[in-house]
C-alpha positions as CSV (number, residue, x, y, z in Angstrom):
1,M,195.8,179.9,159.6
2,K,198.7,179.2,159.0
3,K,200.5,176.5,155.9
4,Y,203.6,174.3,156.3
5,L,205.7,173.5,153.6
6,L,206.9,170.3,153.2
7,L,210.5,170.1,150.8
8,I,211.5,166.7,149.7
9,N,214.8,166.8,147.7
10,L,217.6,165.2,146.2
11,I,219.2,164.5,149.2
12,F,216.7,162.2,150.3
13,P,215.1,160.6,147.0
14,I,213.5,158.2,148.8
15,F,210.5,159.1,151.6
16,L,208.0,156.3,152.7
17,Y,204.7,157.1,154.7
18,A,203.1,153.2,155.2
19,Q,200.5,154.7,157.4
20,G,199.4,157.3,154.2
21,I,198.9,161.3,154.2
22,E,196.0,163.2,155.0
23,N,197.2,166.4,154.0
24,D,195.1,169.3,156.0
25,G,196.6,172.4,154.3
26,A,200.3,172.1,153.7
27,I,202.1,172.8,150.9
28,I,203.9,169.6,149.4
29,K,207.1,170.5,147.3
30,I,208.9,167.1,145.5
31,T,211.9,168.3,143.4
32,T,213.3,166.5,140.8
33,G,214.4,162.7,141.8
34,A,212.9,162.4,144.1
35,T,210.2,159.4,145.0
36,V,207.6,159.6,147.3
37,Y,206.5,155.7,148.5
38,I,202.6,156.1,150.5
39,G,201.6,152.3,151.6
40,S,197.7,151.3,152.0
41,G,196.9,154.5,153.7
42,G,196.8,156.5,150.5
43,Y,196.7,159.9,150.3
44,T,193.8,162.3,151.1
45,N,193.1,166.0,150.6
46,A,191.3,166.8,153.5
47,S,187.9,168.1,154.0
48,N,188.0,171.4,156.0
49,S,185.3,173.9,156.4
50,T,187.8,176.9,158.4
51,N,190.8,175.6,155.2
52,T,189.2,176.4,152.4
53,T,192.7,176.3,150.5
54,H,193.6,172.9,151.6
55,G,196.4,171.1,150.8
56,T,198.6,171.2,147.6
57,I,201.3,169.4,145.5
58,E,204.2,170.7,143.5
59,N,205.1,167.4,142.2
60,D,208.9,167.3,139.9
61,G,209.1,163.8,141.2
62,T,207.6,160.3,141.3
63,I,204.8,159.8,143.8
64,S,204.0,156.0,144.0
65,L,201.1,154.9,146.7
66,T,199.4,151.4,147.0
67,G,196.4,153.2,148.9
68,N,193.4,155.2,147.3
69,W,193.9,158.2,146.3
70,M,191.3,160.6,147.6
71,N,190.4,164.8,147.1
72,N,188.4,165.8,149.5
73,A,188.9,170.2,149.0
74,T,185.7,171.5,149.7
75,L,186.5,174.2,147.2
76,A,186.1,173.0,143.5
77,I,189.4,175.1,142.4
78,N,191.3,172.8,144.8
79,K,193.0,170.4,142.3
80,V,196.0,169.5,144.4
81,F,198.8,169.8,142.2
82,T,200.2,173.3,141.4
83,N,203.5,173.8,138.7
84,S,205.5,177.0,138.6
85,N,207.8,175.9,136.5
86,A,208.3,173.1,133.6
87,I,209.0,169.9,135.4
88,I,206.0,167.8,136.0
89,G,205.7,165.3,138.1
90,T,204.3,161.7,137.9
91,V,201.6,159.7,140.4
92,Q,201.7,156.1,140.0
93,L,199.5,153.3,141.4
94,I,201.0,150.6,142.2
95,G,200.5,147.2,144.3
96,S,198.1,144.4,144.3
97,T,195.1,146.5,146.2
98,T,192.3,145.8,144.2
99,P,189.8,148.0,143.6
100,Q,192.6,150.6,144.0
101,I,190.3,154.3,144.3
102,I,191.4,157.4,142.5
103,G,187.7,159.5,144.5
104,G,186.8,162.2,146.8
105,S,184.2,164.8,146.4
106,N,186.5,167.1,144.0
107,P,188.2,165.9,140.8
108,T,192.1,165.6,140.5
109,N,194.7,167.5,137.9
110,F,197.1,164.6,137.4
111,E,200.2,166.5,136.0
112,N,201.5,162.2,134.6
113,L,199.6,159.5,135.8
114,K,201.2,155.7,135.4
115,I,198.8,153.0,136.4
116,N,201.6,150.5,136.8
117,K,199.6,147.1,138.7
118,T,201.4,143.6,140.3
119,N,198.5,142.1,138.0
120,N,197.0,142.7,135.0
121,T,193.5,142.1,135.9
122,D,193.9,144.9,139.5
123,I,192.0,147.8,138.9
124,V,192.1,151.0,139.5
125,R,188.8,152.9,139.6
126,L,187.4,156.3,139.3
127,D,185.0,156.7,142.2
128,N,185.2,160.5,142.8
129,T,181.1,161.6,144.3
130,M,181.0,165.9,142.6
131,P,178.9,166.6,140.6
132,E,180.4,167.1,136.7
133,S,179.7,171.2,137.4
134,N,183.1,170.3,139.5
135,G,184.8,169.1,136.4
136,Y,186.8,166.5,135.8
137,N,190.0,164.4,136.7
138,T,192.4,165.1,134.3
139,I,196.1,164.5,133.2
140,G,198.2,167.4,131.7
141,N,198.0,170.5,130.7
142,G,198.0,171.9,127.0
143,T,200.6,171.0,125.8
144,N,202.3,167.7,128.1
145,G,201.0,165.0,130.6
146,V,200.5,161.4,129.7
147,L,198.7,158.4,130.9
148,T,200.8,155.7,130.7
149,L,198.9,152.4,131.7
150,T,201.8,149.3,132.2
151,N,199.6,146.7,134.1
152,G,196.5,146.7,135.0
153,I,192.6,147.7,134.3
154,F,191.7,151.5,134.7
155,S,188.2,151.4,135.4
156,L,186.2,154.9,134.3
157,N,182.9,153.9,136.8
158,S,180.8,155.7,135.2
159,H,183.0,159.3,135.0
160,R,185.2,161.0,132.5
161,I,189.0,161.3,132.5
162,V,190.0,164.2,130.3
163,I,193.6,164.2,129.1
164,N,194.6,168.0,128.2
165,N,198.0,166.6,125.9
166,P,196.6,166.9,122.4
167,S,200.0,164.7,121.3
168,N,198.9,161.8,120.2
169,T,201.4,160.2,122.6
170,A,199.4,160.9,125.4
171,I,198.3,157.6,126.0
172,T,200.9,155.0,126.2
173,Y,199.5,151.5,126.7
174,S,200.7,147.3,127.2
175,L,198.0,146.2,124.8
176,S,197.9,142.9,126.5
177,N,198.3,144.0,130.1
178,S,196.3,146.5,130.4
179,G,193.6,149.6,128.9
180,V,190.8,151.1,129.3
181,L,187.1,150.0,130.9
182,S,183.9,151.4,129.8
183,E,181.6,149.2,129.7
184,T,178.8,150.7,132.0
185,Y,175.0,151.2,131.6
186,D,173.9,155.1,132.4
187,N,170.3,157.2,132.9
188,G,168.7,154.0,134.2
189,S,169.1,151.7,131.6
190,S,169.8,148.5,131.4
191,T,169.9,145.4,128.8
192,S,166.4,144.1,129.7
193,N,164.8,147.5,128.4
194,P,165.8,149.0,124.2
195,L,165.4,152.9,126.6
196,P,166.0,154.7,128.1
197,A,168.7,154.8,125.7
198,N,172.5,154.2,127.6
199,T,174.2,157.4,128.4
200,C,177.7,155.1,128.6
201,T,179.6,158.1,130.7
202,S,182.4,156.3,131.2
203,K,184.4,158.5,128.8
204,I,188.3,159.3,127.6
205,Q,187.8,162.9,126.6
206,W,191.2,163.8,123.9
207,N,191.3,167.5,123.8
208,I,193.1,167.3,120.5
209,G,192.2,171.1,119.2
210,T,193.9,171.4,115.9
211,S,196.5,168.9,116.1
212,T,196.6,165.3,114.1
213,G,197.8,162.1,114.1
214,T,196.1,159.0,115.1
215,Y,194.4,158.3,118.5
216,T,194.1,155.6,120.2
217,F,191.3,155.2,122.7
218,P,193.0,151.8,124.5
219,F,189.3,150.1,125.2
220,I,189.2,146.6,127.1
221,T,186.5,144.2,128.3
222,A,186.5,143.2,131.7
223,L,187.9,140.1,130.7
224,R,191.2,142.8,128.9
225,T,189.8,141.8,125.2
226,T,191.0,144.7,123.4
227,V,187.9,146.4,122.2
228,R,189.8,150.3,121.7
229,F,188.8,153.2,119.7
230,V,190.9,154.6,116.5
231,Y,190.4,158.1,115.4
232,Y,192.8,159.2,112.3
233,I,193.2,162.6,111.7
234,P,195.4,162.8,108.4
235,S,197.3,166.4,108.2
236,T,194.8,167.5,105.9
237,G,191.7,166.3,108.0
238,A,192.8,168.9,111.5
239,G,189.2,170.7,112.9
240,V,189.4,174.3,112.8
241,G,189.3,175.5,117.0
242,A,191.6,175.3,120.0
243,A,188.9,174.1,122.2
244,G,187.8,171.1,120.0
245,N,188.0,167.9,121.9
246,V,187.2,163.9,121.0
247,S,185.4,161.9,124.3
248,V,185.1,158.5,123.4
249,S,182.7,155.2,125.0
250,T,182.2,151.6,124.2
251,Y,179.5,149.1,125.6
252,H,178.7,145.5,125.3
253,T,174.7,145.0,124.7
254,N,172.5,141.9,124.5
255,N,172.1,140.5,121.0
256,L,168.9,142.7,120.9
257,N,171.6,145.8,121.1
258,Y,169.7,146.2,124.4
259,P,170.3,149.1,125.9
260,Y,170.4,151.5,122.9
261,P,172.5,154.3,123.6
262,S,172.9,157.6,123.3
263,D,175.6,160.6,122.9
264,G,173.9,162.9,125.3
265,T,171.7,164.5,123.1
266,N,171.2,161.9,120.0
267,S,169.6,158.4,121.3
268,V,169.0,155.3,118.8
269,V,165.3,154.4,118.9
270,N,165.3,151.6,116.4
271,M,167.5,148.6,115.2
272,M,165.6,148.9,111.5
273,G,164.6,152.1,109.7
274,Y,161.4,153.5,110.7
275,Y,158.6,151.2,110.1
276,V,160.8,147.6,108.8
277,P,161.0,145.0,110.9
278,E,163.7,144.8,113.7
279,N,167.0,143.8,112.4
280,S,169.1,143.8,115.6
281,E,170.6,140.0,114.8
282,N,172.6,141.7,111.9
283,A,174.4,143.9,114.3
284,I,176.9,142.9,116.2
285,D,176.6,143.9,120.4
286,R,178.6,146.7,120.9
287,F,178.1,150.7,120.5
288,W,180.9,153.3,120.4
289,I,180.4,156.4,121.3
290,A,181.9,159.3,120.2
291,N,181.6,162.9,120.3
292,V,183.6,165.3,118.7
293,S,182.6,168.3,120.1
294,D,183.8,172.3,120.5
295,Y,185.1,172.6,116.9
296,T,184.5,175.8,114.4
297,T,184.9,172.9,111.8
298,K,185.4,169.7,112.9
299,P,187.8,167.0,111.4
300,S,187.7,165.4,108.6
301,A,189.2,161.2,110.2
302,S,188.8,158.1,109.5
303,L,187.9,155.3,112.7
304,T,188.5,152.0,113.5
305,L,186.4,149.7,115.8
306,Y,188.2,146.8,118.0
307,Y,185.3,144.6,118.8
308,D,185.8,141.0,121.0
309,E,185.3,138.3,118.6
310,A,184.0,135.9,121.4
311,N,181.3,138.0,122.3
312,D,180.5,140.3,120.2
313,L,179.8,139.2,116.8
314,N,176.6,137.9,117.5
315,S,176.6,135.1,114.7
316,I,177.4,137.2,111.8
317,I,179.8,136.2,109.5
318,E,183.2,137.9,110.4
319,T,184.3,138.6,106.9
320,N,180.9,140.4,105.7
321,L,181.2,142.9,108.9
322,K,181.1,147.2,107.8
323,A,180.1,149.6,109.9
324,Q,176.5,152.5,109.9
325,H,176.5,154.9,111.7
326,W,172.8,156.7,113.7
327,V,171.8,160.1,112.0
328,P,169.2,162.0,113.9
329,T,166.2,163.6,111.9
330,V,162.9,165.0,112.5
331,P,160.1,164.0,113.0
332,T,161.2,160.0,113.8
333,N,164.5,161.3,115.9
334,G,167.0,159.2,113.4
335,Y,167.4,156.3,111.7
336,W,171.1,154.1,110.3
337,F,172.6,155.5,107.7
338,N,171.8,153.2,105.0
339,T,175.8,152.5,103.4
340,P,177.6,150.5,106.0
341,V,181.0,151.4,105.8
342,G,185.1,150.4,106.0
343,L,187.2,147.1,105.8
344,V,187.5,144.2,108.1
345,D,190.7,142.5,109.0
346,N,188.6,139.0,110.7
347,I,191.8,138.0,111.5
348,N,192.6,140.6,114.2
349,N,189.3,141.7,115.0
350,Y,188.8,145.0,113.3
351,I,186.9,147.1,111.1
352,Y,189.1,150.1,110.0
353,N,188.7,153.0,106.5
354,I,185.8,153.9,108.5
355,P,185.2,157.9,106.9
356,T,183.9,160.5,108.8
357,D,183.7,164.1,107.6
358,N,183.4,167.3,109.2
359,T,179.7,167.9,109.0
360,T,178.5,164.7,110.8
361,T,176.4,165.2,113.6
362,C,176.0,161.9,115.4
363,N,179.3,159.6,115.7
364,I,176.9,156.6,117.1
365,W,178.6,153.6,115.3
366,V,178.1,149.9,115.4
367,G,179.4,146.7,113.2
368,T,176.8,145.0,111.1
369,N,176.8,142.3,108.7
370,S,176.9,144.4,105.3
371,L,175.1,141.5,103.7
372,V,171.5,142.6,105.4
373,P,172.5,145.9,106.6
374,L,169.8,147.8,109.3
375,P,167.9,148.7,106.2
376,I,165.3,151.5,104.4
377,Q,164.1,154.6,106.2
378,L,160.4,156.1,106.1
379,L,159.8,159.2,107.1
380,S,156.1,160.1,106.8
381,F,153.4,158.4,105.1
382,D,150.2,160.2,105.3
383,G,147.4,161.5,103.0
384,K,144.5,164.2,102.5
385,C,141.5,164.5,100.3
386,T,141.9,166.5,97.5
387,G,138.1,166.8,95.5
388,K,137.0,163.6,94.8
389,E,140.6,162.0,94.8
390,T,142.5,160.2,97.8
391,M,146.1,161.7,97.8
392,L,148.8,159.5,99.4
393,Y,152.5,161.0,100.2
394,W,155.7,159.4,101.9
395,T,159.0,160.6,102.4
396,T,161.8,158.4,102.2
397,A,165.3,159.2,104.2
398,T,167.9,156.3,102.6
399,E,166.5,153.6,100.2
400,T,168.5,150.3,99.8
401,N,168.1,147.8,96.8
402,N,164.1,148.8,96.6
403,D,162.5,147.8,94.3
404,F,158.9,149.3,94.6
405,F,155.9,150.8,96.8
406,T,152.3,149.1,96.8
407,I,149.4,151.4,98.1
408,E,146.9,149.0,99.9
409,K,143.6,149.9,101.2
410,S,140.5,148.5,102.9
411,N,137.4,149.2,104.7
412,D,137.6,146.9,107.6
413,L,141.1,146.6,108.8
414,K,141.3,142.4,107.2
415,N,140.6,143.0,103.8
416,W,143.2,144.7,101.6
417,N,143.2,145.6,97.6
418,V,145.9,146.8,96.1
419,V,145.3,150.9,94.9
420,T,149.0,151.0,92.6
421,T,152.5,150.6,92.5
422,V,155.0,153.1,92.7
423,K,159.2,152.3,91.6
424,G,161.5,152.6,94.3
425,A,164.6,154.5,94.1
426,G,166.8,151.3,94.3
427,N,169.7,152.8,96.6
428,S,169.7,156.3,97.6
429,N,171.1,158.5,101.0
430,S,169.0,161.2,100.3
431,I,165.6,162.6,100.9
432,L,162.9,161.7,98.5
433,N,159.4,162.1,98.1
434,Y,156.9,160.7,96.8
435,T,152.9,160.9,96.2
436,A,150.3,158.3,94.3
437,Y,146.6,158.7,94.3
438,D,143.1,157.0,94.7
439,Y,140.9,157.8,92.2
440,F,138.0,155.5,93.6
441,P,137.6,157.0,97.2
442,T,134.7,155.7,99.0
443,I,132.7,159.0,99.9
444,G,131.6,159.2,103.3
445,I,133.3,156.1,104.7
446,T,136.6,155.7,107.0
447,E,139.0,153.8,104.7
448,Y,142.4,153.0,105.8
449,Y,146.0,152.5,103.8
450,R,148.6,151.3,104.4
451,L,152.3,151.4,102.3
452,K,154.1,147.8,101.7
453,Q,157.9,148.1,100.2
454,T,159.6,145.7,98.2
455,D,163.0,144.9,98.1
456,Y,165.0,143.5,94.6
457,D,165.2,139.9,97.0
458,G,161.1,140.0,97.2
459,K,161.2,140.8,101.1
460,Y,159.1,143.3,102.2
461,A,157.9,144.9,104.9
462,Y,154.3,147.1,105.6
463,S,153.9,150.9,107.2
464,D,151.5,151.6,109.9
465,V,148.1,152.2,108.6
466,I,146.8,155.7,108.3
467,S,142.4,156.2,108.5
468,I,141.1,159.1,105.7
469,K,137.3,159.9,105.2
470,C,136.4,161.8,102.3
471,S,133.4,163.8,102.7
472,E,131.1,165.6,99.8
473,N,131.1,168.4,101.9
474,S,134.7,169.7,102.7
475,N,132.9,172.6,104.8
476,V,131.5,170.8,107.6
477,F,133.7,169.7,110.6
478,S,135.6,166.2,110.2
479,I,139.1,164.6,110.4
480,I,141.0,164.3,107.1
481,S,143.5,161.3,108.0
482,I,144.3,160.1,111.2
483,F,147.8,158.3,112.0
484,Q,150.7,157.1,114.1
485,Q,154.0,158.5,114.0
486,E,156.2,156.8,116.6
487,N,154.8,157.3,120.1
488,Q,152.7,159.8,118.4
489,L,148.9,160.1,117.8
490,V,148.6,162.4,114.7
491,I,144.9,163.7,113.6
492,N,144.0,166.1,111.2
493,C,141.4,168.0,111.0
494,N,138.8,170.2,108.7
495,N,137.2,172.7,111.1
496,P,135.9,175.3,109.0
497,E,133.6,176.8,111.7
498,A,137.0,177.3,114.0
499,L,134.5,176.3,117.1
500,P,136.4,174.4,119.8
501,F,136.6,170.5,120.2
502,N,137.4,167.6,122.5
503,I,139.1,164.4,121.8
504,D,138.7,161.0,123.8
505,L,140.2,158.0,123.3
506,F,138.6,155.0,123.8
507,D,139.7,150.8,123.8
508,V,137.4,148.3,122.5
509,M,135.6,147.6,125.9
510,G,134.4,151.3,126.1
511,R,137.2,152.5,129.0
512,K,138.6,155.7,128.1
513,M,142.3,155.6,128.1
514,I,143.6,159.4,127.5
515,P,142.1,162.5,129.5
516,T,139.4,164.1,127.4
517,K,141.7,166.8,125.2
518,Y,139.7,170.2,124.7
519,Y,140.9,172.2,122.0
520,S,140.8,176.0,120.5
521,S,142.0,176.8,117.4
522,N,141.3,179.5,114.6
523,N,142.0,177.4,111.7
524,A,139.8,175.3,109.5
525,L,142.9,173.2,109.4
526,Y,144.1,172.1,112.4
527,Q,147.2,168.9,113.6
528,I,146.6,167.5,117.0
529,K,149.7,165.2,118.1
530,I,148.3,163.1,121.3
531,D,151.4,160.6,123.2
532,I,150.3,157.3,123.7
533,S,153.4,155.7,125.1
534,G,151.7,154.8,126.9
535,L,149.3,153.0,125.7
536,L,149.3,148.7,124.1
537,I,149.4,147.9,121.0
538,G,145.5,146.9,119.2
539,C,142.5,148.9,118.3
540,Y,140.7,152.1,119.6
541,M,137.6,154.4,119.1
542,A,138.9,158.0,119.0
543,V,135.5,160.5,118.9
544,I,135.9,163.8,117.9
545,Y,133.3,166.3,118.2
546,N,132.5,169.6,119.1
547,Q,128.5,171.7,119.9
548,N,126.9,170.4,116.3
549,T,129.2,167.5,115.0
550,K,130.3,163.7,116.9
551,I,132.6,162.1,114.5
552,S,134.0,158.4,115.3
553,Q,136.9,156.2,113.9
554,K,138.5,153.1,114.6
555,I,142.2,153.8,114.5
556,V,145.5,150.9,115.1
557,I,148.2,151.7,117.9
558,N,150.9,149.7,116.5
559,K,154.8,149.4,118.4
560,Y,156.6,152.3,118.7
């Protein structure tokens, strides 16, 4: 196998390849001061099964091209550029071709990359076909390399660009003429539905490590409105871990905040609090997703979020804007942190002084109306028989302006009576547990309970309904309680004989809605969770039976 060396040096500082270059194994060396112009044919690192090393470039000068840049090397380790000295070169994408593609079956490790198109509406687009296991397109190494955005739109197109230089000057941009376009719906998401959640894989990953300073992720919309994300790490807030990085994406939603976002591990599942009315009208129509990864201790940073005033505000009075972030929890999959934070500059359209610390587990952010924030989070509501009394208990993760709770009871799901009231905490960011008693349950009859939460201003909301049947004899097979927990039906049984038992679920027409569930347990107390994500809202009949006893109980499935 032969390799060919093409040396371009200062004797001939300017070279023109109008028809493009296809490199099938050559080593191209461009020395300091030399510029290679490549026309509409672009540059292609060719795929050749007999030449597994493929072409490489040592660039100490400049490559300017108007065509596409394609790395089709067979091996993932070939990312085009090599460097035997401290000098790094630049690839400059120019001209009016739009979109101009950075693609191929493998990523490229650019040293410096410059976007300098003829028009500020011209697009350079990532379009690689490689799997993520092959890596990402990168810029720079651990000490240098710059992404320069002079003119035009750099569209990530559901791909990630990695900045290896930890300096906060490793991305430079012209605010009025350039920026990075994220704005994609990935993971099968769309504005038609809240889920599946949008992973928005159009990310800038900045390998910051232990560095500090102001890091600007210069996102723009397709109409070039800035929606940039600013991550400020003070000198006292540096992270621990040289491999630490921050990856960010952002996208516009519809006015219901569809699709909900995901950071790849945690997904938003509501724009309310669990069991609380939908509140998307008080959230702007944009999310920012910031993953802080690979640190031993994460940085303590503050954020600035720029929004598109013309399209994101959702009729919210701009001076009332603050920010809230999603908190992932078990079992409800998360809630919105109840205290909006930050300050707003309604002239320049950004929310700033948003604090984060090194304990933050998830960084999905949204701007909200600070007068009506995404509200109280009820983690659970359940009950059980204790002798001749019914104990009701519930847990809140956060509370905002919460005046009191009311326990209500019904025998027919139509007529409700007050059992008792319990004072709320007002405002809280801590998990709080509450307990109340129904001292006069109807023994042997299924009774239904719901929790009503009332704010200081008189606004209220209801939990899902739970059902409880207290028996005089605790030594018989019985249902202790049934309640809904998101998309699951939770059934607590008393099974003192530890006999196997079955569960069927029927609709009001008597049709079986799920296959018969069979359970075998050696425990007297047993909890079952049944997936009800495929069922519609409405009334159903749960039938639970063993060889000696059959129990039927009406249940209500609500929105989840």
